Amino acid sequence: MPLAAEPHTVVSAMDPSSLTPVMRILRGCLHLMFMALLTLSIVRAVFDRGPHLTSVVVTAAVLGSVYAAGALWPRVRTSRSTAAAWLLAVALAWTALLLVSPEAVYLAFPLFFLQLHLLPTQWGLAAVTATAIIAIGGFSWHRGGFTVGVIIGPSLGAAVAIAVVLGYQALYRESEQRRALIEELTATRGELAAAEREAGVLAERERLAREIHDTLAQGLSSIHLLLRAAERLLPERSDEARSHVVQARETASSNLEEARRFVRALSPADLENASLPSALERLCARTSVSTGLTIDWQLSGTPILLQTAQEVVLLRIAQAALANSVEHAHATRIAVTLSYMDTEVALDVVDDGAGFDPDAVTSGADHGFGLPGMRARARSLQGALAIESRPGEGAAIAITLPLEVRA
């Protein structure tokens, strides 16, 4: 029987660390079968009282000791060279027992499984073939010649052992491939969940950025303008200054309520108990009072009930457009028009300010979230945002939303 050329890690039925509960049971059954067949050889020799009784008992005891030593020696389970040496010792002791006891031929069957499990596939097949030839030759020597039964028995046992072990190895490889695939899918699912969480965080961050820009930032800007105006009027015109301070306080209170609402993802306070046209009209009035600008409000068409998301988007875009006209364009006159049409609703905000180049405006720290936020809000409801402006020629912002849309 050939030996392995160098030690390798053995993962087999002899290694307890690599076994499932079912395989541990099968390993135990294999050991029990070997010892039972070995005991059968001794019992048969004792009952027959043959001339080789002492030789059978001594040889069987040696074989049992060698087998037990290898089954209990940890190195046999971790080194293929050691396992091959142990199998060679077991095979030599078994061959010696076969010479004095024909019943030892039955031990070839568990030996087939041991050889296939502990040796590399090519060496295991060679060892099984050699063991089957020895079994056929030894048993034929006891029977006084070759017969069909003597040849078929060990040959069939070897074929069954090979089929079982190779089939198990194929199933094991397929199981490992499936396990690796499951682990890969689990890891991919974890990465997907992490990506979804990150996308949710980014979406919520964008929502808060838009809300802060369209509410808190504008309110704070108004407060700043009012307080600066009050500062210029003090102390000579204290009554007018006090009026600006009152407006600043009211704006701060309104902004505080807005902050609480958008954190809770509720609709703006202006829309809670009023229609969109009324909310836009109040917005224009407040902006005109706080800034001193002339703001023309117009309503076109017959107002209809819109989705809450559509009303929020139109109100927020109006707030952002007015803030841009006041803070950046330094306009003196602004026109706000809300138009209800057959299939869509449109909002137009036109000013006579300094104008700008729309292609040069991007999101970021330098440009804020105004125009990009408007575009994002329009896209969220399948709407369209159009911007017309040139430096020195004012600006026109128009958003159209389809009446039938899913947010």
Short mmCIF file of C-alpha atoms in Angstrom, two decimals:
data_model
loop_
_atom_site.label_atom_id
_atom_site.label_comp_id
_atom_site.label_asym_id
_atom_site.label_seq_id
_atom_site.Cartn_x
_atom_site.Cartn_y
_atom_site.Cartn_z
CA MET A 1 0.00 0.00 0.00
CA PRO A 2 1.58 3.36 -1.02
CA LEU A 3 2.28 6.09 1.45
CA ALA A 4 1.61 9.81 1.12
CA ALA A 5 4.74 11.72 0.19
CA GLU A 6 4.30 14.54 2.72
CA PRO A 7 1.97 15.44 5.57
CA HIS A 8 -1.30 17.18 4.82
CA THR A 9 -4.25 18.16 6.89
CA VAL A 10 -6.78 15.33 6.92
CA VAL A 11 -10.47 16.20 6.85
CA SER A 12 -12.20 12.86 7.04
CA ALA A 13 -14.47 10.63 8.99
CA MET A 14 -11.64 10.11 11.47
CA ASP A 15 -11.45 13.81 12.41
CA PRO A 16 -14.04 14.67 15.07
CA SER A 17 -13.68 18.41 14.55
CA SER A 18 -14.87 18.17 10.94
CA LEU A 19 -17.90 15.94 11.48
CA THR A 20 -21.60 16.51 11.68
CA PRO A 21 -23.55 14.47 14.28
CA VAL A 22 -24.60 12.02 11.54
CA MET A 23 -20.99 11.50 10.44
CA ARG A 24 -19.88 10.94 14.02
CA ILE A 25 -22.46 8.20 14.30
CA LEU A 26 -21.28 6.63 11.03
CA ARG A 27 -17.66 6.80 12.21
CA GLY A 28 -18.61 5.06 15.45
CA CYS A 29 -20.49 2.41 13.50
CA LEU A 30 -17.42 1.85 11.30
CA HIS A 31 -15.22 1.26 14.36
CA LEU A 32 -17.83 -1.05 15.91
CA MET A 33 -18.15 -3.03 12.68
CA PHE A 34 -14.39 -3.52 12.48
CA MET A 35 -14.14 -4.69 16.09
CA ALA A 36 -17.23 -6.90 15.70
CA LEU A 37 -15.79 -8.62 12.63
CA LEU A 38 -12.44 -9.00 14.37
CA THR A 39 -14.18 -10.55 17.36
CA LEU A 40 -16.04 -12.88 14.97
CA SER A 41 -12.72 -14.18 13.67
CA ILE A 42 -11.57 -14.97 17.23
CA VAL A 43 -14.88 -16.58 18.26
CA ARG A 44 -14.99 -18.70 15.12
CA ALA A 45 -11.43 -19.89 15.69
CA VAL A 46 -12.22 -20.79 19.31
CA PHE A 47 -15.31 -22.80 18.35
CA ASP A 48 -13.53 -24.58 15.49
CA ARG A 49 -10.53 -25.50 17.68
CA GLY A 50 -8.36 -25.35 14.59
CA PRO A 51 -4.58 -25.82 14.54
CA HIS A 52 -4.05 -22.07 14.19
CA LEU A 53 -6.10 -21.03 17.24
CA THR A 54 -3.18 -19.41 19.05
CA SER A 55 -1.99 -17.66 15.90
CA VAL A 56 -5.49 -16.32 15.23
CA VAL A 57 -5.92 -14.97 18.76
CA VAL A 58 -2.46 -13.37 18.87
CA THR A 59 -2.70 -11.90 15.38
CA ALA A 60 -6.23 -10.59 16.03
CA ALA A 61 -5.06 -9.00 19.27
CA VAL A 62 -2.20 -7.30 17.45
CA LEU A 63 -4.54 -6.09 14.70
CA GLY A 64 -7.05 -4.79 17.26
CA SER A 65 -4.31 -2.97 19.18
CA VAL A 66 -2.87 -1.36 16.05
CA TYR A 67 -6.34 -0.30 14.93
CA ALA A 68 -7.30 1.12 18.33
CA ALA A 69 -3.98 2.98 18.62
CA GLY A 70 -4.51 4.70 15.28
CA ALA A 71 -8.14 5.53 16.04
CA LEU A 72 -7.09 7.21 19.29
CA TRP A 73 -3.88 8.88 18.04
CA PRO A 74 -4.65 12.52 17.12
CA ARG A 75 -1.82 12.75 14.58
CA VAL A 76 -3.53 10.16 12.42
CA ARG A 77 -6.38 12.67 12.06
CA THR A 78 -4.10 15.59 11.12
CA SER A 79 -1.33 14.09 8.95
CA ARG A 80 -1.87 12.04 5.83
CA SER A 81 1.60 10.52 5.96
CA THR A 82 0.90 9.28 9.51
CA ALA A 83 -2.53 8.06 8.45
CA ALA A 84 -0.99 6.20 5.50
CA ALA A 85 1.60 4.57 7.78
CA TRP A 86 -1.11 3.52 10.20
CA LEU A 87 -3.22 2.06 7.39
CA LEU A 88 -0.17 0.12 6.15
CA ALA A 89 0.35 -1.34 9.63
CA VAL A 90 -3.34 -2.26 9.84
CA ALA A 91 -3.21 -3.83 6.36
CA LEU A 92 -0.12 -5.92 7.22
CA ALA A 93 -1.68 -7.16 10.46
CA TRP A 94 -4.93 -7.93 8.63
CA THR A 95 -3.04 -9.84 5.90
CA ALA A 96 -1.32 -11.90 8.58
CA LEU A 97 -4.69 -12.66 10.18
CA LEU A 98 -6.16 -13.58 6.79
CA LEU A 99 -3.44 -16.22 6.37
CA VAL A 100 -4.62 -18.06 9.50
CA SER A 101 -8.36 -17.20 9.54
CA PRO A 102 -10.68 -17.11 6.51
CA GLU A 103 -13.21 -15.02 8.49
CA ALA A 104 -10.72 -12.13 8.36
CA VAL A 105 -11.81 -11.59 4.75
CA TYR A 106 -14.88 -9.71 6.08
CA LEU A 107 -12.60 -7.08 7.62
CA ALA A 108 -11.78 -5.92 4.10
CA PHE A 109 -15.09 -4.04 3.93
CA PRO A 110 -14.43 -1.55 6.78
CA LEU A 111 -10.82 -1.29 5.54
CA PHE A 112 -12.16 -0.08 2.18
CA PHE A 113 -13.90 2.87 3.87
CA LEU A 114 -10.86 3.74 6.01
CA GLN A 115 -8.55 3.80 3.01
CA LEU A 116 -10.89 5.93 0.92
CA HIS A 117 -11.41 8.41 3.76
CA LEU A 118 -7.83 8.81 4.96
CA LEU A 119 -5.91 8.70 1.67
CA PRO A 120 -6.03 10.98 -1.37
CA THR A 121 -8.53 9.75 -3.94
CA GLN A 122 -6.02 8.16 -6.34
CA TRP A 123 -4.09 6.46 -3.53
CA GLY A 124 -7.33 5.40 -1.84
CA LEU A 125 -8.56 3.68 -5.00
CA ALA A 126 -5.22 1.91 -5.40
CA ALA A 127 -5.29 0.80 -1.76
CA VAL A 128 -8.87 -0.52 -2.11
CA THR A 129 -7.90 -2.43 -5.24
CA ALA A 130 -4.89 -3.99 -3.51
CA THR A 131 -6.96 -4.89 -0.45
CA ALA A 132 -9.64 -6.53 -2.62
CA ILE A 133 -6.97 -8.58 -4.45
CA ILE A 134 -5.46 -9.70 -1.12
CA ALA A 135 -8.93 -10.60 0.19
CA ILE A 136 -9.74 -12.65 -2.93
CA GLY A 137 -6.34 -14.38 -2.87
CA GLY A 138 -6.39 -15.15 0.86
CA PHE A 139 -9.94 -16.47 0.89
CA SER A 140 -9.31 -18.56 -2.23
CA TRP A 141 -6.22 -20.04 -0.58
CA HIS A 142 -8.38 -21.19 2.36
CA ARG A 143 -11.06 -22.54 -0.01
CA GLY A 144 -8.57 -24.39 -2.14
CA GLY A 145 -9.18 -22.47 -5.37
CA PHE A 146 -10.89 -19.55 -7.06
CA THR A 147 -14.67 -19.51 -7.39
CA VAL A 148 -17.15 -16.97 -8.72
CA GLY A 149 -18.45 -16.24 -5.23
CA VAL A 150 -14.96 -15.71 -3.82
CA ILE A 151 -14.19 -13.15 -6.55
CA ILE A 152 -17.58 -11.39 -6.54
CA GLY A 153 -17.81 -10.90 -2.75
CA PRO A 154 -14.72 -8.68 -2.14
CA SER A 155 -15.08 -7.04 -5.54
CA LEU A 156 -18.70 -6.05 -4.87
CA GLY A 157 -17.77 -4.80 -1.39
CA ALA A 158 -15.00 -2.64 -2.87
CA ALA A 159 -17.36 -1.25 -5.52
CA VAL A 160 -20.01 -0.38 -2.91
CA ALA A 161 -17.43 1.34 -0.69
CA ILE A 162 -16.07 3.36 -3.61
CA ALA A 163 -19.55 4.40 -4.74
CA VAL A 164 -20.60 5.42 -1.23
CA VAL A 165 -17.46 7.41 -0.45
CA LEU A 166 -17.21 9.15 -3.82
CA GLY A 167 -20.93 9.94 -3.69
CA TYR A 168 -20.53 11.39 -0.20
CA GLN A 169 -17.58 13.50 -1.32
CA ALA A 170 -19.58 14.85 -4.26
CA LEU A 171 -22.48 15.73 -1.96
CA TYR A 172 -20.08 17.34 0.50
CA ARG A 173 -18.53 19.50 -2.23
CA GLU A 174 -21.98 20.56 -3.42
CA SER A 175 -22.99 21.33 0.16
CA GLU A 176 -19.87 23.46 0.64
CA GLN A 177 -20.59 25.34 -2.58
CA ARG A 178 -24.14 26.02 -1.42
CA ARG A 179 -22.88 27.11 1.99
CA ALA A 180 -20.41 29.50 0.36
CA LEU A 181 -23.20 30.82 -1.88
CA ILE A 182 -25.48 31.33 1.13
CA GLU A 183 -22.71 33.17 2.97
CA GLU A 184 -22.12 35.34 -0.09
CA LEU A 185 -25.85 36.08 -0.40
CA THR A 186 -26.02 36.87 3.32
CA ALA A 187 -23.08 39.24 3.01
CA THR A 188 -24.64 40.84 -0.08
CA ARG A 189 -27.95 41.24 1.75
CA GLY A 190 -26.11 42.91 4.62
CA GLU A 191 -24.35 45.27 2.21
CA LEU A 192 -27.67 46.02 0.50
CA ALA A 193 -29.32 46.75 3.85
CA ALA A 194 -26.42 49.04 4.76
CA ALA A 195 -26.73 50.80 1.39
CA GLU A 196 -30.47 51.23 1.90
CA ARG A 197 -29.88 52.67 5.35
CA GLU A 198 -27.28 55.04 3.93
CA ALA A 199 -29.66 56.06 1.15
CA GLY A 200 -32.35 56.70 3.73
CA VAL A 201 -29.97 58.83 5.79
CA LEU A 202 -28.95 60.83 2.71
CA ALA A 203 -32.57 61.31 1.64
CA GLU A 204 -33.54 62.50 5.11
CA ARG A 205 -30.50 64.77 5.20
CA GLU A 206 -31.51 66.26 1.84
CA ARG A 207 -35.08 66.73 3.06
CA LEU A 208 -33.91 68.53 6.18
CA ALA A 209 -31.52 70.67 4.13
CA ARG A 210 -34.36 71.76 1.84
CA GLU A 211 -36.70 72.43 4.75
CA ILE A 212 -34.07 74.39 6.63
CA HIS A 213 -33.28 76.45 3.53
CA ASP A 214 -36.92 77.10 2.68
CA THR A 215 -38.07 77.91 6.22
CA LEU A 216 -35.49 78.52 8.92
CA ALA A 217 -32.86 80.13 6.69
CA GLN A 218 -35.39 82.47 5.14
CA GLY A 219 -36.96 83.30 8.47
CA LEU A 220 -33.59 84.04 10.02
CA SER A 221 -32.74 86.22 7.04
CA SER A 222 -35.96 88.16 7.56
CA ILE A 223 -35.23 88.52 11.26
CA HIS A 224 -31.78 89.79 10.40
CA LEU A 225 -33.17 92.41 8.00
CA LEU A 226 -35.83 93.52 10.48
CA LEU A 227 -33.39 93.85 13.35
CA ARG A 228 -30.93 95.74 11.17
CA ALA A 229 -33.68 98.14 10.16
CA ALA A 230 -34.66 98.57 13.80
CA GLU A 231 -31.03 99.26 14.67
CA ARG A 232 -30.87 102.06 12.09
CA LEU A 233 -34.07 103.62 13.47
CA LEU A 234 -32.94 103.68 17.10
CA PRO A 235 -33.07 105.86 19.11
CA GLU A 236 -34.67 108.65 17.02
CA ARG A 237 -37.63 106.61 15.66
CA SER A 238 -38.26 104.12 18.43
CA ASP A 239 -41.90 103.44 17.47
CA GLU A 240 -40.96 102.23 13.98
CA ALA A 241 -38.03 100.31 15.45
CA ARG A 242 -40.38 98.62 17.91
CA SER A 243 -42.62 97.58 14.99
CA HIS A 244 -39.65 95.90 13.29
CA VAL A 245 -38.74 94.11 16.51
CA VAL A 246 -42.34 92.84 16.86
CA GLN A 247 -42.23 91.50 13.30
CA ALA A 248 -38.89 89.84 14.00
CA ARG A 249 -40.31 88.18 17.10
CA GLU A 250 -43.35 86.93 15.17
CA THR A 251 -41.12 85.60 12.41
CA ALA A 252 -38.94 83.80 14.96
CA SER A 253 -42.05 82.25 16.55
CA SER A 254 -43.32 81.14 13.14
CA ASN A 255 -39.93 79.63 12.29
CA LEU A 256 -39.85 77.73 15.56
CA GLU A 257 -43.22 76.17 14.75
CA GLU A 258 -42.04 75.33 11.23
CA ALA A 259 -38.94 73.63 12.63
CA ARG A 260 -41.05 71.47 14.91
CA ARG A 261 -43.31 70.53 12.04
CA PHE A 262 -40.73 69.55 9.44
CA VAL A 263 -38.81 67.53 12.04
CA ARG A 264 -42.06 65.61 12.56
CA ALA A 265 -42.54 65.54 8.73
CA LEU A 266 -45.85 67.41 9.04
CA SER A 267 -47.28 69.89 6.56
CA PRO A 268 -46.46 73.59 6.92
CA ALA A 269 -48.55 75.59 9.39
CA ASP A 270 -49.83 77.82 6.57
CA LEU A 271 -51.46 74.79 4.91
CA GLU A 272 -52.90 73.21 8.02
CA ASN A 273 -56.10 75.25 8.16
CA ALA A 274 -56.02 77.05 4.82
CA SER A 275 -55.86 76.41 1.10
CA LEU A 276 -52.73 76.75 -1.01
CA PRO A 277 -53.83 80.06 -2.60
CA SER A 278 -54.48 81.52 0.85
CA ALA A 279 -51.11 80.31 2.11
CA LEU A 280 -49.31 81.85 -0.87
CA GLU A 281 -51.21 85.11 -0.48
CA ARG A 282 -50.21 85.34 3.21
CA LEU A 283 -46.62 84.48 2.29
CA CYS A 284 -46.50 87.32 -0.23
CA ALA A 285 -48.02 89.72 2.29
CA ARG A 286 -45.59 88.78 5.06
CA THR A 287 -42.60 89.07 2.72
CA SER A 288 -43.79 92.45 1.47
CA VAL A 289 -44.20 93.77 5.01
CA SER A 290 -40.85 92.43 6.25
CA THR A 291 -38.83 93.60 3.25
CA GLY A 292 -40.75 96.63 1.97
CA LEU A 293 -40.86 95.19 -1.55
CA THR A 294 -43.83 95.31 -3.89
CA ILE A 295 -45.14 91.77 -4.37
CA ASP A 296 -48.02 91.18 -6.79
CA TRP A 297 -50.07 88.07 -6.03
CA GLN A 298 -52.35 86.59 -8.72
CA LEU A 299 -54.53 83.50 -8.92
CA SER A 300 -55.50 82.08 -12.31
CA GLY A 301 -58.11 79.42 -12.94
CA THR A 302 -60.42 77.63 -10.52
CA PRO A 303 -58.64 76.26 -7.45
CA ILE A 304 -59.01 72.52 -6.89
CA LEU A 305 -57.94 70.28 -4.06
CA LEU A 306 -54.36 69.08 -4.57
CA GLN A 307 -52.41 66.37 -2.86
CA THR A 308 -50.76 67.50 0.34
CA ALA A 309 -47.32 66.74 -1.12
CA GLN A 310 -48.06 68.98 -4.13
CA GLU A 311 -49.20 71.87 -1.96
CA VAL A 312 -46.11 71.56 0.26
CA VAL A 313 -43.79 71.55 -2.77
CA LEU A 314 -45.43 74.61 -4.34
CA LEU A 315 -45.36 76.53 -1.06
CA ARG A 316 -41.73 75.65 -0.35
CA ILE A 317 -40.63 76.61 -3.86
CA ALA A 318 -42.47 79.91 -3.54
CA GLN A 319 -40.68 80.55 -0.23
CA ALA A 320 -37.31 79.71 -1.76
CA ALA A 321 -37.91 81.82 -4.87
CA LEU A 322 -38.97 84.84 -2.82
CA ALA A 323 -35.95 84.44 -0.58
CA ASN A 324 -33.64 84.32 -3.61
CA SER A 325 -35.26 87.45 -5.07
CA VAL A 326 -34.85 89.34 -1.78
CA GLU A 327 -31.41 88.17 -0.69
CA HIS A 328 -29.55 87.63 -3.95
CA ALA A 329 -31.36 89.47 -6.71
CA HIS A 330 -32.10 92.62 -4.65
CA ALA A 331 -35.35 92.98 -6.57
CA THR A 332 -37.78 95.88 -6.07
CA ARG A 333 -40.84 94.16 -7.53
CA ILE A 334 -41.89 90.49 -7.55
CA ALA A 335 -44.88 88.81 -9.21
CA VAL A 336 -46.22 85.49 -7.91
CA THR A 337 -48.86 83.66 -9.96
CA LEU A 338 -50.59 80.35 -9.20
CA SER A 339 -52.40 78.83 -12.21
CA TYR A 340 -54.84 75.93 -12.18
CA MET A 341 -55.15 74.28 -15.60
CA ASP A 342 -56.87 71.17 -16.95
CA THR A 343 -54.05 68.70 -16.40
CA GLU A 344 -51.51 70.58 -14.32
CA VAL A 345 -50.93 73.31 -11.82
CA ALA A 346 -48.21 75.95 -12.29
CA LEU A 347 -46.45 78.45 -10.07
CA ASP A 348 -44.53 81.40 -11.52
CA VAL A 349 -42.26 83.77 -9.60
CA VAL A 350 -40.85 86.70 -11.62
CA ASP A 351 -38.66 89.51 -10.28
CA ASP A 352 -36.85 92.56 -11.69
CA GLY A 353 -33.62 91.88 -9.82
CA ALA A 354 -30.02 91.53 -10.86
CA GLY A 355 -30.53 88.19 -12.60
CA PHE A 356 -27.96 85.40 -12.91
CA ASP A 357 -26.66 82.63 -15.14
CA PRO A 358 -28.72 79.48 -14.33
CA ASP A 359 -26.05 77.15 -15.75
CA ALA A 360 -23.45 78.54 -13.37
CA VAL A 361 -25.49 77.86 -10.23
CA THR A 362 -24.82 74.49 -8.52
CA SER A 363 -25.49 73.11 -5.07
CA GLY A 364 -22.95 73.40 -2.34
CA ALA A 365 -21.68 75.70 0.33
CA ASP A 366 -21.17 78.58 -2.09
CA HIS A 367 -24.59 78.49 -3.70
CA GLY A 368 -26.87 77.04 -1.05
CA PHE A 369 -29.76 74.64 -1.59
CA GLY A 370 -32.22 77.02 -3.32
CA LEU A 371 -32.31 76.11 -7.00
CA PRO A 372 -31.08 72.49 -6.58
CA GLY A 373 -33.68 72.05 -3.83
CA MET A 374 -36.39 73.35 -6.14
CA ARG A 375 -35.37 70.91 -8.86
CA ALA A 376 -35.34 68.02 -6.40
CA ARG A 377 -38.79 68.91 -5.12
CA ALA A 378 -40.18 69.14 -8.65
CA ARG A 379 -38.66 65.79 -9.67
CA SER A 380 -40.08 64.10 -6.57
CA LEU A 381 -43.59 64.72 -7.94
CA GLN A 382 -42.80 64.18 -11.65
CA GLY A 383 -42.94 67.90 -12.25
CA ALA A 384 -40.78 70.30 -14.25
CA LEU A 385 -38.85 73.37 -13.14
CA ALA A 386 -37.94 76.06 -15.66
CA ILE A 387 -35.59 78.95 -14.91
CA GLU A 388 -35.13 81.95 -17.21
CA SER A 389 -32.64 84.61 -16.25
CA ARG A 390 -29.72 86.66 -17.48
CA PRO A 391 -27.41 88.92 -15.53
CA GLY A 392 -29.07 92.33 -15.22
CA GLU A 393 -32.42 91.19 -16.64
CA GLY A 394 -34.26 89.74 -13.67
CA ALA A 395 -35.36 86.14 -13.23
CA ALA A 396 -38.41 83.95 -13.85
CA ILE A 397 -38.96 80.63 -12.12
CA ALA A 398 -41.82 78.35 -13.17
CA ILE A 399 -42.78 74.96 -11.79
CA THR A 400 -45.51 72.75 -13.25
CA LEU A 401 -46.91 69.67 -11.55
CA PRO A 402 -49.28 67.13 -13.14
CA LEU A 403 -52.59 66.91 -11.31
CA GLU A 404 -52.49 63.10 -11.28
CA VAL A 405 -49.20 62.04 -9.71
CA ARG A 406 -47.92 59.64 -7.09
CA ALA A 407 -45.41 61.19 -4.73
#
